[in-house]
């Protein structure tokens, strides 16, 4: 090893030693071929450069192979730090030499990545490279040299030992480009390409996904040739199928997360987190991962991808669960082609959940681990991302098992299980529940499984599903049965309460419970009055459950139920009518009464049944009257019911109340009370109908109900519920509902801008824009007050979010951004963007934070008994970059009593949007003041930490140019312009900053702005020539010159003074 290292050092001395003088014009090949490295140039000039390059690269490859073989034979020869550093330096230089002078001169145009994007070269001095020349037949020596490099380095990389890690870290992307050239270039023979195609796949397989992904992505730039683009794209589409493919792709996409968002994540409670992806990044990741490669079918692809997604869905990290649930829910199950029932996505992700929660006989038993996994996956899919349609499709097939499982968990002290299932049911009931599903639950409150299986204790303290040991039946102990009924009725009532059911839904459930209780089944088109009283009896336990449920609902939701009485009336009306008919028939049966008194010993069985029926009907009518009395007594709402039904009830009540002898006195008294209450409510209805039209009342009542529901949902802790509430509120805003209080709604939406979920935040921005289009002064004023934050209560991130909402609102207003609204916003932005901001309380907070950090530092120094040792960093360059970034960020905030640099930059951007949206509305005075502010920033604020402010200032001038240009095109007479001394001063300042500024982005922006400004100045001269020509002839300028003429105008020569 030492001999090979020494030989390599002597060979590389001209290009890695400190004696290498900068400014030399010799190429790398010339300097290595000068004789001092043992490489002699050929005597003839033909192919001189190619031969020199070939010889030097072969020498470098031989040294690399020797070093690799030596390390492979003796892996411990570099255990000493000095030896390891020495070998690292030599190996990096050899690899850089092979890349710079071997690979890149041989690649076709567009293959590989630009040299400036590679890692920093280990070669010293100002080095010059040359491309290979072609021989007499027009063929260059690049194929021979390129294949030699690939044949040498690909085995080293694939071996996984020796210097394989050095090759991977230093030149993986370059080696992939070289092998790709050999495998797919049309210049290579078919046999050669087949050989190197296998090597290409082997090289990619040997690299970890974390390296292969950015490598293939960087090779797919716009200049990539088509013959390479297709195979690279194909390999890229197959990366998710690697064992760690999905996780690495997500980490790669998360690398573009803004710095401030990453800081927020790191500032959390210290728990490990998965990749942080914004909603837009999630959408891109989902689209990438759910795109089926052209070489596979959807079934093959998703079958291979499913284990990784399920692993993410089962991960304990919340961020990973959130990402996986979005990809599965929106990217797969949300698409009809691959996510509808019967498709591959449904079979892979939905059906396993159903089979675990509601198994078939052949799938029983379901162990605790499998059942808990299914509940966790269903919970993630339902809760993390708002999708009412998917929630409905996932919950309905297992609604009864979820209900039974929750009740079993509550009764057996499995609180974690019960809470998780309760959240699933709440999300479903708030977003997607229908009346039929509510009634399904009310009819099966005691459900604990089908006849073949039930829930049992699990082997790990949880729950599992096992076959029933005995036939399904109710508990023999009546006390336990009543306790179970009470518990389930209470849990069902809790679901209705927390899900915030509408009055109509509550009334429907209550009416259904009463029907079940009274054992009545009305026909769909009407009521058979006599059959109602003679229907077959139901299970007495079910009737008891219905009675307790109706009682509980009436106790807890009496006001809501009494506001919608039509269903109750339609339930009670046939009972009362049938009872009245029966009572009238009794008056014609005097002879039968005599026989009952004198011949009791001769009563037939049929006559006994009639007497029992009379007792049962009396009990039913008594219950119906009690029900009417309970729902009519406390409310003053008007009655909304069919006139025929209401009239029939009143007639029946009058008959019952006036029948003194044939009907029990308690029933007649109840009938009188109900009749009085009914008359009072009828009077209220008549009074309201005389003052307010029913249509208006209905419309506003519906909007008020939606508004109450939206406010309740917005305060929920679950994101899908908040999203549903915001969607409801957005619908009310879009229809300009009169139930909305504009200031209160604006403040509510502004508060939602601070929501941690990006979906809520972006929806709130959209809602504010729509609200501002109808109420610009109120909404914009509130946004401006929160953005200015004169009370210093909001954080910087909160103010920036409000600023983004204000920016979107201005864009949404468009030409409505005028008068006082435009002036107020523009002047406010100028005040913030300038140095007039005064924030003493913020300064005090910063000073307290500094003192706290200083105190912690001193305590640490005392603990270490001296200076705190610095952490070792493997990459000094990265450490320097991080330190520089930290200083810049500190400079943004360390402004004393002035505004933070970031909020000033945000204000300048909003001001530019205002000018570009409607410069006529802003006016001349404010525009002139804004220009003065921008020029002062460019001239005075020159430090590195103020670079973002100068960038925004330059872009403001671009917005100003666009605004003037748009006004000219639309023929708007502004009454002021951009010319004379003002224009000259702007150009002077921009050119001065271009020369003196050290920020490359500022310089680039200025170049673009100056070019746009010069083009805008020339536009009045040449921009409208087309309109002055004869009909059918266009003299306007296009990219090819002057349209309609056969010549192109030549540019004036540019004369520069050079040394």
GROMACS .gro file of N, CA, C and O in nm, residues 11-103:
model
  372
   11UNK      N    1   0.310   1.089  -0.907
   11UNK     CA    2   0.237   1.111  -1.032
   11UNK      C    3   0.149   1.236  -1.026
   11UNK      O    4   0.141   1.313  -1.122
   12UNK      N    5   0.085   1.258  -0.912
   12UNK     CA    6  -0.009   1.370  -0.898
   12UNK      C    7   0.056   1.499  -0.849
   12UNK      O    8  -0.013   1.601  -0.836
   13UNK      N    9   0.185   1.495  -0.820
   13UNK     CA   10   0.251   1.612  -0.761
   13UNK      C   11   0.228   1.742  -0.839
   13UNK      O   12   0.203   1.848  -0.779
   14UNK      N   13   0.233   1.743  -0.972
   14UNK     CA   14   0.213   1.870  -1.045
   14UNK      C   15   0.075   1.932  -1.027
   14UNK      O   16   0.058   2.051  -1.056
   15UNK      N   17  -0.021   1.856  -0.981
   15UNK     CA   18  -0.157   1.912  -0.975
   15UNK      C   19  -0.218   1.910  -0.835
   15UNK      O   20  -0.328   1.960  -0.815
   16UNK      N   21  -0.148   1.853  -0.734
   16UNK     CA   22  -0.204   1.854  -0.598
   16UNK      C   23  -0.110   1.915  -0.496
   16UNK      O   24  -0.152   1.945  -0.385
   17UNK      N   25   0.019   1.933  -0.535
   17UNK     CA   26   0.113   1.988  -0.437
   17UNK      C   27   0.092   2.138  -0.422
   17UNK      O   28   0.037   2.206  -0.510
   18UNK      N   29   0.132   2.191  -0.306
   18UNK     CA   30   0.119   2.334  -0.280
   18UNK      C   31   0.206   2.417  -0.373
   18UNK      O   32   0.183   2.536  -0.390
   19UNK      N   33   0.304   2.354  -0.434
   19UNK     CA   34   0.390   2.429  -0.527
   19UNK      C   35   0.323   2.458  -0.659
   19UNK      O   36   0.375   2.534  -0.741
   20UNK      N   37   0.206   2.399  -0.680
   20UNK     CA   38   0.131   2.425  -0.803
   20UNK      C   39   0.089   2.570  -0.803
   20UNK      O   40   0.020   2.616  -0.714
   21UNK      N   41   0.137   2.645  -0.904
   21UNK     CA   42   0.116   2.789  -0.907
   21UNK      C   43  -0.016   2.823  -0.975
   21UNK      O   44  -0.040   2.783  -1.087
   22UNK      N   45  -0.103   2.899  -0.906
   22UNK     CA   46  -0.225   2.946  -0.971
   22UNK      C   47  -0.192   3.034  -1.089
   22UNK      O   48  -0.092   3.104  -1.090
   23UNK      N   49  -0.275   3.034  -1.185
   23UNK     CA   50  -0.257   3.120  -1.301
   23UNK      C   51  -0.189   3.052  -1.417
   23UNK      O   52  -0.171   3.111  -1.523
   24UNK      N   53  -0.143   2.925  -1.397
   24UNK     CA   54  -0.080   2.855  -1.507
   24UNK      C   55  -0.184   2.823  -1.615
   24UNK      O   56  -0.298   2.796  -1.586
   25UNK      N   57  -0.141   2.827  -1.737
   25UNK     CA   58  -0.232   2.804  -1.849
   25UNK      C   59  -0.218   2.665  -1.906
   25UNK      O   60  -0.288   2.630  -2.001
   26UNK      N   61  -0.127   2.584  -1.854
   26UNK     CA   62  -0.113   2.448  -1.903
   26UNK      C   63  -0.233   2.365  -1.859
   26UNK      O   64  -0.284   2.382  -1.749
   27UNK      N   65  -0.273   2.274  -1.943
   27UNK     CA   66  -0.382   2.185  -1.906
   27UNK      C   67  -0.331   2.080  -1.809
   27UNK      O   68  -0.210   2.061  -1.790
   28UNK      N   69  -0.427   2.010  -1.748
   28UNK     CA   70  -0.390   1.903  -1.654
   28UNK      C   71  -0.308   1.797  -1.725
   28UNK      O   72  -0.207   1.749  -1.674
   29UNK      N   73  -0.351   1.761  -1.843
   29UNK     CA   74  -0.281   1.656  -1.918
   29UNK      C   75  -0.138   1.700  -1.951
   29UNK      O   76  -0.043   1.622  -1.937
   30UNK      N   77  -0.121   1.824  -1.993
   30UNK     CA   78   0.013   1.873  -2.027
   30UNK      C   79   0.104   1.872  -1.906
   30UNK      O   80   0.222   1.835  -1.914
   31UNK      N   81   0.051   1.912  -1.791
   31UNK     CA   82   0.135   1.919  -1.671
   31UNK      C   83   0.172   1.780  -1.622
   31UNK      O   84   0.282   1.759  -1.572
   32UNK      N   85   0.080   1.685  -1.635
   32UNK     CA   86   0.113   1.549  -1.593
   32UNK      C   87   0.201   1.477  -1.695
   32UNK      O   88   0.267   1.378  -1.662
   33UNK      N   89   0.201   1.526  -1.819
   33UNK     CA   90   0.280   1.462  -1.925
   33UNK      C   91   0.414   1.530  -1.947
   33UNK      O   92   0.485   1.499  -2.042
   34UNK      N   93   0.451   1.625  -1.860
   34UNK     CA   94   0.573   1.703  -1.881
   34UNK      C   95   0.699   1.625  -1.852
   34UNK      O   96   0.809   1.676  -1.866
   35UNK      N   97   0.687   1.500  -1.807
   35UNK     CA   98   0.803   1.416  -1.783
   35UNK      C   99   0.830   1.393  -1.638
   35UNK      O  100   0.891   1.292  -1.601
   36UNK      N  101   0.776   1.484  -1.552
   36UNK     CA  102   0.804   1.467  -1.410
   36UNK      C  103   0.721   1.359  -1.347
   36UNK      O  104   0.748   1.314  -1.237
   37UNK      N  105   0.620   1.316  -1.417
   37UNK     CA  106   0.534   1.212  -1.360
   37UNK      C  107   0.557   1.077  -1.424
   37UNK      O  108   0.483   0.983  -1.401
   38UNK      N  109   0.654   1.069  -1.509
   38UNK     CA  110   0.681   0.941  -1.571
   38UNK      C  111   0.597   0.910  -1.691
   38UNK      O  112   0.589   0.797  -1.734
   39UNK      N  113   0.534   1.012  -1.747
   39UNK     CA  114   0.450   0.992  -1.864
   39UNK      C  115   0.513   1.068  -1.978
   39UNK      O  116   0.527   1.190  -1.973
   40UNK      N  117   0.552   1.001  -2.084
   40UNK     CA  118   0.622   1.063  -2.195
   40UNK      C  119   0.526   1.086  -2.309
   40UNK      O  120   0.449   0.995  -2.346
   41UNK      N  121   0.528   1.204  -2.369
   41UNK     CA  122   0.442   1.232  -2.483
   41UNK      C  123   0.491   1.159  -2.606
   41UNK      O  124   0.609   1.126  -2.617
   42UNK      N  125   0.408   1.130  -2.703
   42UNK     CA  126   0.450   1.063  -2.825
   42UNK      C  127   0.535   1.155  -2.910
   42UNK      O  128   0.529   1.276  -2.898
   43UNK      N  129   0.615   1.095  -3.000
   43UNK     CA  130   0.703   1.174  -3.084
   43UNK      C  131   0.628   1.240  -3.199
   43UNK      O  132   0.664   1.348  -3.243
   44UNK      N  133   0.520   1.175  -3.246
   44UNK     CA  134   0.449   1.234  -3.358
   44UNK      C  135   0.337   1.323  -3.307
   44UNK      O  136   0.293   1.315  -3.195
   45UNK      N  137   0.290   1.414  -3.393
   45UNK     CA  138   0.186   1.509  -3.356
   45UNK      C  139   0.046   1.455  -3.382
   45UNK      O  140  -0.051   1.509  -3.332
   46UNK      N  141   0.033   1.348  -3.461
   46UNK     CA  142  -0.099   1.295  -3.494
   46UNK      C  143  -0.160   1.233  -3.369
   46UNK      O  144  -0.104   1.142  -3.308
   47UNK      N  145  -0.274   1.280  -3.334
   47UNK     CA  146  -0.342   1.229  -3.214
   47UNK      C  147  -0.265   1.257  -3.088
   47UNK      O  148  -0.274   1.182  -2.992
   48UNK      N  149  -0.189   1.367  -3.090
   48UNK     CA  150  -0.102   1.398  -2.975
   48UNK      C  151  -0.184   1.414  -2.847
   48UNK      O  152  -0.157   1.349  -2.745
   49UNK      N  153  -0.287   1.499  -2.852
   49UNK     CA  154  -0.367   1.526  -2.732
   49UNK      C  155  -0.440   1.400  -2.685
   49UNK      O  156  -0.446   1.372  -2.566
   50UNK      N  157  -0.496   1.325  -2.782
   50UNK     CA  158  -0.572   1.206  -2.744
   50UNK      C  159  -0.482   1.102  -2.681
   50UNK      O  160  -0.518   1.036  -2.583
   51UNK      N  161  -0.364   1.086  -2.735
   51UNK     CA  162  -0.271   0.987  -2.682
   51UNK      C  163  -0.225   1.026  -2.543
   51UNK      O  164  -0.214   0.942  -2.451
   52UNK      N  165  -0.194   1.156  -2.527
   52UNK     CA  166  -0.154   1.202  -2.394
   52UNK      C  167  -0.264   1.175  -2.291
   52UNK      O  168  -0.237   1.123  -2.182
   53UNK      N  169  -0.386   1.212  -2.324
   53UNK     CA  170  -0.497   1.192  -2.231
   53UNK      C  171  -0.514   1.044  -2.199
   53UNK      O  172  -0.533   1.005  -2.083
   54UNK      N  173  -0.509   0.961  -2.302
   54UNK     CA  174  -0.529   0.818  -2.285
   54UNK      C  175  -0.422   0.762  -2.192
   54UNK      O  176  -0.450   0.682  -2.102
   55UNK      N  177  -0.299   0.806  -2.211
   55UNK     CA  178  -0.188   0.755  -2.130
   55UNK      C  179  -0.201   0.797  -1.985
   55UNK      O  180  -0.183   0.718  -1.892
   56UNK      N  181  -0.237   0.924  -1.962
   56UNK     CA  182  -0.250   0.975  -1.825
   56UNK      C  183  -0.364   0.906  -1.752
   56UNK      O  184  -0.351   0.864  -1.637
   57UNK      N  185  -0.477   0.892  -1.820
   57UNK     CA  186  -0.593   0.831  -1.754
   57UNK      C  187  -0.565   0.684  -1.725
   57UNK      O  188  -0.604   0.630  -1.620
   58UNK      N  189  -0.497   0.613  -1.819
   58UNK     CA  190  -0.463   0.473  -1.793
   58UNK      C  191  -0.372   0.460  -1.672
   58UNK      O  192  -0.386   0.368  -1.591
   59UNK      N  193  -0.278   0.554  -1.659
   59UNK     CA  194  -0.190   0.553  -1.542
   59UNK      C  195  -0.271   0.574  -1.415
   59UNK      O  196  -0.251   0.503  -1.315
   60UNK      N  197  -0.364   0.669  -1.417
   60UNK     CA  198  -0.447   0.696  -1.298
   60UNK      C  199  -0.534   0.575  -1.264
   60UNK      O  200  -0.550   0.540  -1.147
   61UNK      N  201  -0.592   0.512  -1.366
   61UNK     CA  202  -0.675   0.395  -1.341
   61UNK      C  203  -0.592   0.280  -1.284
   61UNK      O  204  -0.639   0.206  -1.195
   62UNK      N  205  -0.468   0.263  -1.333
   62UNK     CA  206  -0.382   0.159  -1.279
   62UNK      C  207  -0.350   0.182  -1.133
   62UNK      O  208  -0.350   0.089  -1.052
   63UNK      N  209  -0.324   0.308  -1.099
   63UNK     CA  210  -0.297   0.339  -0.958
   63UNK      C  211  -0.420   0.316  -0.871
   63UNK      O  212  -0.410   0.265  -0.759
   64UNK      N  213  -0.537   0.353  -0.920
   64UNK     CA  214  -0.660   0.330  -0.844
   64UNK      C  215  -0.684   0.181  -0.821
   64UNK      O  216  -0.721   0.139  -0.710
   65UNK      N  217  -0.661   0.101  -0.926
   65UNK     CA  218  -0.679  -0.044  -0.912
   65UNK      C  219  -0.580  -0.101  -0.812
   65UNK      O  220  -0.616  -0.187  -0.729
   66UNK      N  221  -0.455  -0.053  -0.818
   66UNK     CA  222  -0.355  -0.101  -0.723
   66UNK      C  223  -0.392  -0.066  -0.579
   66UNK      O  224  -0.379  -0.150  -0.489
   67UNK      N  225  -0.433   0.056  -0.557
   67UNK     CA  226  -0.473   0.096  -0.422
   67UNK      C  227  -0.593   0.015  -0.373
   67UNK      O  228  -0.598  -0.028  -0.257
   68UNK      N  229  -0.690  -0.006  -0.461
   68UNK     CA  230  -0.810  -0.082  -0.423
   68UNK      C  231  -0.774  -0.227  -0.390
   68UNK      O  232  -0.823  -0.282  -0.289
   69UNK      N  233  -0.690  -0.290  -0.471
   69UNK     CA  234  -0.652  -0.429  -0.446
   69UNK      C  235  -0.575  -0.440  -0.314
   69UNK      O  236  -0.597  -0.534  -0.236
   70UNK      N  237  -0.486  -0.343  -0.289
   70UNK     CA  238  -0.408  -0.348  -0.165
   70UNK      C  239  -0.498  -0.335  -0.042
   70UNK      O  240  -0.481  -0.407   0.058
   71UNK      N  241  -0.593  -0.245  -0.048
   71UNK     CA  242  -0.684  -0.228   0.067
   71UNK      C  243  -0.778  -0.346   0.082
   71UNK      O  244  -0.814  -0.384   0.193
   72UNK      N  245  -0.818  -0.408  -0.030
   72UNK     CA  246  -0.905  -0.524  -0.023
   72UNK      C  247  -0.833  -0.642   0.041
   72UNK      O  248  -0.894  -0.720   0.117
   73UNK      N  249  -0.703  -0.658   0.011
   73UNK     CA  250  -0.625  -0.767   0.070
   73UNK      C  251  -0.598  -0.744   0.217
   73UNK      O  252  -0.597  -0.839   0.296
   74UNK      N  253  -0.578  -0.620   0.255
   74UNK     CA  254  -0.545  -0.588   0.394
   74UNK      C  255  -0.632  -0.471   0.441
   74UNK      O  256  -0.588  -0.355   0.435
   75UNK      N  257  -0.753  -0.497   0.486
   75UNK     CA  258  -0.845  -0.388   0.522
   75UNK      C  259  -0.796  -0.303   0.639
   75UNK      O  260  -0.844  -0.192   0.659
   76UNK      N  261  -0.699  -0.354   0.718
   76UNK     CA  262  -0.654  -0.280   0.836
   76UNK      C  263  -0.530  -0.195   0.810
   76UNK      O  264  -0.475  -0.137   0.903
   77UNK      N  265  -0.485  -0.187   0.685
   77UNK     CA  266  -0.363  -0.113   0.657
   77UNK      C  267  -0.381   0.038   0.671
   77UNK      O  268  -0.283   0.112   0.677
   78UNK      N  269  -0.507   0.085   0.677
   78UNK     CA  270  -0.532   0.229   0.689
   78UNK      C  271  -0.600   0.263   0.822
   78UNK      O  272  -0.672   0.362   0.834
   79UNK      N  273  -0.574   0.182   0.925
   79UNK     CA  274  -0.636   0.209   1.054
   79UNK      C  275  -0.580   0.334   1.120
   79UNK      O  276  -0.649   0.402   1.196
   80UNK      N  277  -0.455   0.367   1.090
   80UNK     CA  278  -0.397   0.488   1.148
   80UNK      C  279  -0.457   0.612   1.083
   80UNK      O  280  -0.472   0.616   0.960
   81UNK      N  281  -0.491   0.716   1.162
   81UNK     CA  282  -0.554   0.836   1.103
   81UNK      C  283  -0.470   0.901   0.994
   81UNK      O  284  -0.524   0.943   0.892
   82UNK      N  285  -0.339   0.910   1.014
   82UNK     CA  286  -0.255   0.976   0.913
   82UNK      C  287  -0.258   0.898   0.782
   82UNK      O  288  -0.271   0.956   0.672
   83UNK      N  289  -0.247   0.767   0.791
   83UNK     CA  290  -0.248   0.685   0.670
   83UNK      C  291  -0.383   0.697   0.599
   83UNK      O  292  -0.390   0.703   0.475
   84UNK      N  293  -0.492   0.700   0.680
   84UNK     CA  294  -0.625   0.710   0.618
   84UNK      C  295  -0.642   0.845   0.548
   84UNK      O  296  -0.696   0.852   0.437
   85UNK      N  297  -0.597   0.954   0.610
   85UNK     CA  298  -0.607   1.086   0.548
   85UNK      C  299  -0.521   1.094   0.422
   85UNK      O  300  -0.561   1.154   0.321
   86UNK      N  301  -0.404   1.035   0.429
   86UNK     CA  302  -0.314   1.036   0.313
   86UNK      C  303  -0.378   0.962   0.195
   86UNK      O  304  -0.380   1.012   0.081
   87UNK      N  305  -0.432   0.843   0.221
   87UNK     CA  306  -0.495   0.766   0.114
   87UNK      C  307  -0.620   0.837   0.061
   87UNK      O  308  -0.647   0.833  -0.059
   88UNK      N  309  -0.697   0.901   0.151
   88UNK     CA  310  -0.816   0.975   0.108
   88UNK      C  311  -0.780   1.087   0.012
   88UNK      O  312  -0.846   1.106  -0.091
   89UNK      N  313  -0.676   1.161   0.044
   89UNK     CA  314  -0.634   1.273  -0.041
   89UNK      C  315  -0.590   1.224  -0.179
   89UNK      O  316  -0.631   1.280  -0.282
   90UNK      N  317  -0.512   1.119  -0.183
   90UNK     CA  318  -0.462   1.068  -0.311
   90UNK      C  319  -0.577   1.010  -0.394
   90UNK      O  320  -0.589   1.034  -0.515
   91UNK      N  321  -0.665   0.933  -0.328
   91UNK     CA  322  -0.776   0.870  -0.400
   91UNK      C  323  -0.870   0.975  -0.458
   91UNK      O  324  -0.914   0.963  -0.574
   92UNK      N  325  -0.902   1.078  -0.380
   92UNK     CA  326  -0.990   1.185  -0.430
   92UNK      C  327  -0.928   1.255  -0.550
   92UNK      O  328  -0.998   1.287  -0.648
   93UNK      N  329  -0.798   1.279  -0.546
   93UNK     CA  330  -0.732   1.345  -0.659
   93UNK      C  331  -0.734   1.256  -0.783
   93UNK      O  332  -0.759   1.305  -0.895
   94UNK      N  333  -0.708   1.127  -0.767
   94UNK     CA  334  -0.712   1.036  -0.882
   94UNK      C  335  -0.852   1.030  -0.942
   94UNK      O  336  -0.870   1.032  -1.064
   95UNK      N  337  -0.953   1.021  -0.856
   95UNK     CA  338  -1.090   1.015  -0.905
   95UNK      C  339  -1.130   1.145  -0.975
   95UNK      O  340  -1.197   1.142  -1.080
   96UNK      N  341  -1.091   1.260  -0.919
   96UNK     CA  342  -1.122   1.387  -0.984
   96UNK      C  343  -1.052   1.397  -1.119
   96UNK      O  344  -1.109   1.449  -1.216
   97UNK      N  345  -0.929   1.347  -1.125
   97UNK     CA  346  -0.857   1.348  -1.253
   97UNK      C  347  -0.930   1.263  -1.357
   97UNK      O  348  -0.947   1.305  -1.473
   98UNK      N  349  -0.975   1.145  -1.317
   98UNK     CA  350  -1.046   1.056  -1.411
   98UNK      C  351  -1.176   1.122  -1.458
   98UNK      O  352  -1.212   1.113  -1.576
   99UNK      N  353  -1.246   1.190  -1.366
   99UNK     CA  354  -1.372   1.253  -1.404
   99UNK      C  355  -1.347   1.372  -1.496
   99UNK      O  356  -1.409   1.384  -1.603
  100UNK      N  357  -1.256   1.462  -1.455
  100UNK     CA  358  -1.238   1.588  -1.528
  100UNK      C  359  -1.174   1.565  -1.664
  100UNK      O  360  -1.216   1.624  -1.765
  101UNK      N  361  -1.073   1.480  -1.670
  101UNK     CA  362  -1.000   1.462  -1.796
  101UNK      C  363  -1.031   1.330  -1.866
  101UNK      O  364  -0.987   1.309  -1.978
  102UNK      N  365  -1.105   1.242  -1.800
  102UNK     CA  366  -1.136   1.115  -1.862
  102UNK      C  367  -1.282   1.102  -1.903
  102UNK      O  368  -1.312   1.074  -2.019
  103UNK      N  369  -1.373   1.124  -1.810
  103UNK     CA  370  -1.515   1.100  -1.838
  103UNK      C  371  -1.577   1.215  -1.915
  103UNK      O  372  -1.636   1.195  -2.024
   0.00000   0.00000   0.00000
